[in-house]
């Protein structure tokens, strides 16, 4: 797994943990204190049943390396090459940390690691994948 061994960036003043497949809903998160901002970190815990090629191939992402805030996180980690999906679920769940960054005027699309991302015009918020690490199977839902 790429980037898992890199040190995490400095702690953020806002963080939250979601269990996939919850989608990022900025209005929901804003009821928890404030809207996410550039530099904030969000952790997704992803059950192994969602970590398959077929599951990700039906989802949408926009961007390359920097994704729109509403891009599917599983497809993004596969598209970026940070995590390789297979046909069957792995024997582990994942913890994926994303860091918000400012929105871009244009997100390019590309085919990478057998997954396609689409082009998108201006978006208010982006994310980059900060780290991916395995966690014991079943712990994503704990």
PDB file of C-alpha atoms in Angstrom:
ATOM      1  CA  UNK A   1       0.000   0.000   0.000  1.00  0.00           C
ATOM      2  CA  UNK A   2       1.498   3.289  -1.044  1.00  0.00           C
ATOM      3  CA  UNK A   3       1.751   6.264   1.281  1.00  0.00           C
ATOM      4  CA  UNK A   4       0.848   4.164   4.356  1.00  0.00           C
ATOM      5  CA  UNK A   5       4.399   4.363   5.650  1.00  0.00           C
ATOM      6  CA  UNK A   6       4.639   8.114   5.218  1.00  0.00           C
ATOM      7  CA  UNK A   7       4.160  10.249   8.312  1.00  0.00           C
ATOM      8  CA  UNK A   8       0.770  11.881   8.590  1.00  0.00           C
ATOM      9  CA  UNK A   9       0.559  15.596   8.088  1.00  0.00           C
ATOM     10  CA  UNK A  10       0.046  17.835  11.068  1.00  0.00           C
ATOM     11  CA  UNK A  11      -3.162  17.402  13.024  1.00  0.00           C
ATOM     12  CA  UNK A  12      -6.211  19.253  11.786  1.00  0.00           C
ATOM     13  CA  UNK A  13      -8.703  21.258  13.790  1.00  0.00           C
ATOM     14  CA  UNK A  14     -11.530  19.250  12.198  1.00  0.00           C
ATOM     15  CA  UNK A  15     -11.712  15.525  11.654  1.00  0.00           C
ATOM     16  CA  UNK A  16     -14.448  12.998  11.265  1.00  0.00           C
ATOM     17  CA  UNK A  17     -14.767   9.256  10.617  1.00  0.00           C
ATOM     18  CA  UNK A  18     -17.334   7.859   8.176  1.00  0.00           C
ATOM     19  CA  UNK A  19     -18.072   4.243   7.334  1.00  0.00           C
ATOM     20  CA  UNK A  20     -18.237   3.692   3.580  1.00  0.00           C
ATOM     21  CA  UNK A  21     -20.533   3.755   1.572  1.00  0.00           C
ATOM     22  CA  UNK A  22     -21.723   6.958   3.249  1.00  0.00           C
ATOM     23  CA  UNK A  23     -21.081   9.722   0.773  1.00  0.00           C
ATOM     24  CA  UNK A  24     -19.563  12.993   1.774  1.00  0.00           C
ATOM     25  CA  UNK A  25     -22.446  15.308   2.543  1.00  0.00           C
ATOM     26  CA  UNK A  26     -21.070  18.717   3.389  1.00  0.00           C
ATOM     27  CA  UNK A  27     -24.401  19.933   4.761  1.00  0.00           C
ATOM     28  CA  UNK A  28     -24.540  16.938   7.135  1.00  0.00           C
ATOM     29  CA  UNK A  29     -20.966  17.482   8.298  1.00  0.00           C
ATOM     30  CA  UNK A  30     -21.644  21.184   8.822  1.00  0.00           C
ATOM     31  CA  UNK A  31     -24.280  20.283  11.435  1.00  0.00           C
ATOM     32  CA  UNK A  32     -21.418  18.707  13.416  1.00  0.00           C
ATOM     33  CA  UNK A  33     -19.690  22.052  13.900  1.00  0.00           C
ATOM     34  CA  UNK A  34     -18.680  23.629  10.615  1.00  0.00           C
ATOM     35  CA  UNK A  35     -18.229  22.864   6.952  1.00  0.00           C
ATOM     36  CA  UNK A  36     -14.978  21.110   6.060  1.00  0.00           C
ATOM     37  CA  UNK A  37     -12.272  23.454   4.841  1.00  0.00           C
ATOM     38  CA  UNK A  38      -8.973  23.140   3.062  1.00  0.00           C
ATOM     39  CA  UNK A  39      -6.547  21.265   5.331  1.00  0.00           C
ATOM     40  CA  UNK A  40      -9.218  19.313   7.221  1.00  0.00           C
ATOM     41  CA  UNK A  41      -8.939  15.509   7.368  1.00  0.00           C
ATOM     42  CA  UNK A  42     -11.688  12.916   6.973  1.00  0.00           C
ATOM     43  CA  UNK A  43     -11.220   9.200   7.592  1.00  0.00           C
ATOM     44  CA  UNK A  44     -13.245   6.611   5.707  1.00  0.00           C
ATOM     45  CA  UNK A  45     -13.434   3.096   7.110  1.00  0.00           C
ATOM     46  CA  UNK A  46     -14.198   0.760   4.234  1.00  0.00           C
ATOM     47  CA  UNK A  47     -15.543  -2.778   4.768  1.00  0.00           C
ATOM     48  CA  UNK A  48     -13.831  -5.434   2.648  1.00  0.00           C
ATOM     49  CA  UNK A  49     -17.037  -6.210   0.725  1.00  0.00           C
ATOM     50  CA  UNK A  50     -16.684  -2.840  -1.060  1.00  0.00           C
ATOM     51  CA  UNK A  51     -13.039  -3.373  -1.997  1.00  0.00           C
ATOM     52  CA  UNK A  52     -13.591  -5.152  -5.309  1.00  0.00           C
ATOM     53  CA  UNK A  53     -13.038  -4.161  -8.909  1.00  0.00           C
ATOM     54  CA  UNK A  54     -16.711  -4.660  -9.772  1.00  0.00           C
ATOM     55  CA  UNK A  55     -17.927  -2.482  -6.886  1.00  0.00           C
ATOM     56  CA  UNK A  56     -15.659   0.413  -7.848  1.00  0.00           C
ATOM     57  CA  UNK A  57     -16.235   0.195 -11.599  1.00  0.00           C
ATOM     58  CA  UNK A  58     -19.844   1.393 -11.217  1.00  0.00           C
ATOM     59  CA  UNK A  59     -18.906   4.544  -9.246  1.00  0.00           C
ATOM     60  CA  UNK A  60     -17.928   8.021 -10.454  1.00  0.00           C
ATOM     61  CA  UNK A  61     -14.839  10.122  -9.853  1.00  0.00           C
ATOM     62  CA  UNK A  62     -13.694  13.448 -11.255  1.00  0.00           C
ATOM     63  CA  UNK A  63     -10.044  14.427 -11.383  1.00  0.00           C
ATOM     64  CA  UNK A  64      -6.602  12.855 -11.328  1.00  0.00           C
ATOM     65  CA  UNK A  65      -4.721  12.833  -8.008  1.00  0.00           C
ATOM     66  CA  UNK A  66      -6.882  15.706  -6.798  1.00  0.00           C
ATOM     67  CA  UNK A  67     -10.537  14.668  -6.848  1.00  0.00           C
ATOM     68  CA  UNK A  68     -13.798  16.570  -6.423  1.00  0.00           C
ATOM     69  CA  UNK A  69     -15.162  16.270  -2.879  1.00  0.00           C
ATOM     70  CA  UNK A  70     -17.981  13.997  -4.102  1.00  0.00           C
ATOM     71  CA  UNK A  71     -15.777  11.503  -5.977  1.00  0.00           C
ATOM     72  CA  UNK A  72     -16.089   7.903  -4.799  1.00  0.00           C
ATOM     73  CA  UNK A  73     -13.248   7.155  -2.398  1.00  0.00           C
ATOM     74  CA  UNK A  74     -12.801   3.462  -3.336  1.00  0.00           C
ATOM     75  CA  UNK A  75     -12.581   4.197  -7.039  1.00  0.00           C
ATOM     76  CA  UNK A  76     -10.198   7.095  -6.310  1.00  0.00           C
ATOM     77  CA  UNK A  77      -7.732   4.914  -4.365  1.00  0.00           C
ATOM     78  CA  UNK A  78      -7.782   2.381  -7.215  1.00  0.00           C
ATOM     79  CA  UNK A  79      -7.508   5.039  -9.951  1.00  0.00           C
ATOM     80  CA  UNK A  80      -4.572   6.683  -8.192  1.00  0.00           C
ATOM     81  CA  UNK A  81      -2.733   3.359  -7.839  1.00  0.00           C
ATOM     82  CA  UNK A  82      -2.539   3.574  -4.061  1.00  0.00           C
ATOM     83  CA  UNK A  83      -4.572   0.389  -3.609  1.00  0.00           C
ATOM     84  CA  UNK A  84      -5.133  -2.461  -6.053  1.00  0.00           C
ATOM     85  CA  UNK A  85      -8.645  -3.881  -6.168  1.00  0.00           C
ATOM     86  CA  UNK A  86      -9.272  -7.517  -7.079  1.00  0.00           C
ATOM     87  CA  UNK A  87     -12.318  -9.530  -8.105  1.00  0.00           C
ATOM     88  CA  UNK A  88     -12.892 -10.891  -4.595  1.00  0.00           C
ATOM     89  CA  UNK A  89     -12.926  -8.994  -1.296  1.00  0.00           C
ATOM     90  CA  UNK A  90      -9.657  -8.975   0.668  1.00  0.00           C
ATOM     91  CA  UNK A  91      -9.242 -10.400   4.176  1.00  0.00           C
ATOM     92  CA  UNK A  92      -9.069  -6.898   5.638  1.00  0.00           C
ATOM     93  CA  UNK A  93     -10.930  -3.595   5.766  1.00  0.00           C
ATOM     94  CA  UNK A  94      -9.281  -0.260   4.964  1.00  0.00           C
ATOM     95  CA  UNK A  95      -8.805   3.059   6.672  1.00  0.00           C
ATOM     96  CA  UNK A  96      -8.446   5.860   4.129  1.00  0.00           C
ATOM     97  CA  UNK A  97      -7.620   9.397   5.197  1.00  0.00           C
ATOM     98  CA  UNK A  98      -8.341  12.234   2.826  1.00  0.00           C
ATOM     99  CA  UNK A  99      -7.238  15.818   3.178  1.00  0.00           C
ATOM    100  CA  UNK A 100      -9.429  18.566   1.826  1.00  0.00           C
ATOM    101  CA  UNK A 101      -7.856  21.068  -0.501  1.00  0.00           C
ATOM    102  CA  UNK A 102      -9.210  24.104  -2.315  1.00  0.00           C
ATOM    103  CA  UNK A 103     -11.496  23.487  -5.268  1.00  0.00           C
ATOM    104  CA  UNK A 104     -10.031  23.693  -8.762  1.00  0.00           C
ATOM    105  CA  UNK A 105     -11.297  25.485 -11.858  1.00  0.00           C
ATOM    106  CA  UNK A 106     -10.956  22.293 -13.902  1.00  0.00           C
ATOM    107  CA  UNK A 107     -10.488  18.617 -13.064  1.00  0.00           C
ATOM    108  CA  UNK A 108      -8.980  16.571 -15.874  1.00  0.00           C
ATOM    109  CA  UNK A 109     -10.174  13.055 -16.553  1.00  0.00           C
ATOM    110  CA  UNK A 110      -7.985  10.061 -17.375  1.00  0.00           C
ATOM    111  CA  UNK A 111      -7.850   6.293 -17.510  1.00  0.00           C
ATOM    112  CA  UNK A 112      -5.436   4.998 -14.897  1.00  0.00           C
ATOM    113  CA  UNK A 113      -4.998   1.537 -13.365  1.00  0.00           C
ATOM    114  CA  UNK A 114      -8.020   0.271 -15.376  1.00  0.00           C
ATOM    115  CA  UNK A 115     -10.346   2.955 -13.979  1.00  0.00           C
ATOM    116  CA  UNK A 116     -11.713   6.038 -15.728  1.00  0.00           C
ATOM    117  CA  UNK A 117     -12.121   9.440 -14.119  1.00  0.00           C
ATOM    118  CA  UNK A 118     -14.122  12.169 -15.804  1.00  0.00           C
ATOM    119  CA  UNK A 119     -13.439  15.821 -16.453  1.00  0.00           C
ATOM    120  CA  UNK A 120     -15.319  18.301 -14.285  1.00  0.00           C
ATOM    121  CA  UNK A 121     -15.514  22.064 -14.264  1.00  0.00           C
ATOM    122  CA  UNK A 122     -15.092  24.172 -11.151  1.00  0.00           C
ATOM    123  CA  UNK A 123     -15.907  22.611  -7.792  1.00  0.00           C
ATOM    124  CA  UNK A 124     -15.867  24.273  -4.381  1.00  0.00           C
ATOM    125  CA  UNK A 125     -13.801  21.627  -2.575  1.00  0.00           C
ATOM    126  CA  UNK A 126     -11.329  18.886  -3.481  1.00  0.00           C
ATOM    127  CA  UNK A 127      -9.586  16.077  -1.682  1.00  0.00           C
ATOM    128  CA  UNK A 128      -6.295  14.276  -1.936  1.00  0.00           C
ATOM    129  CA  UNK A 129      -5.657  10.828  -0.538  1.00  0.00           C
ATOM    130  CA  UNK A 130      -3.329  11.217   2.404  1.00  0.00           C
ATOM    131  CA  UNK A 131      -2.973   7.622   3.600  1.00  0.00           C
ATOM    132  CA  UNK A 132      -4.353   4.133   3.174  1.00  0.00           C
ATOM    133  CA  UNK A 133      -3.856   1.405   5.754  1.00  0.00           C
ATOM    134  CA  UNK A 134      -5.302  -2.027   6.351  1.00  0.00           C
ATOM    135  CA  UNK A 135      -7.396  -2.657   9.439  1.00  0.00           C
ATOM    136  CA  UNK A 136      -8.790  -5.984  10.693  1.00  0.00           C
ATOM    137  CA  UNK A 137     -11.745  -7.333   8.743  1.00  0.00           C
ATOM    138  CA  UNK A 138     -14.981  -6.317  10.459  1.00  0.00           C
ATOM    139  CA  UNK A 139     -13.494  -3.325  12.259  1.00  0.00           C
ATOM    140  CA  UNK A 140     -14.750  -0.774   9.696  1.00  0.00           C
ATOM    141  CA  UNK A 141     -18.261  -1.233  11.047  1.00  0.00           C
ATOM    142  CA  UNK A 142     -17.203  -1.318  14.710  1.00  0.00           C
TER     143      UNK A 142
END
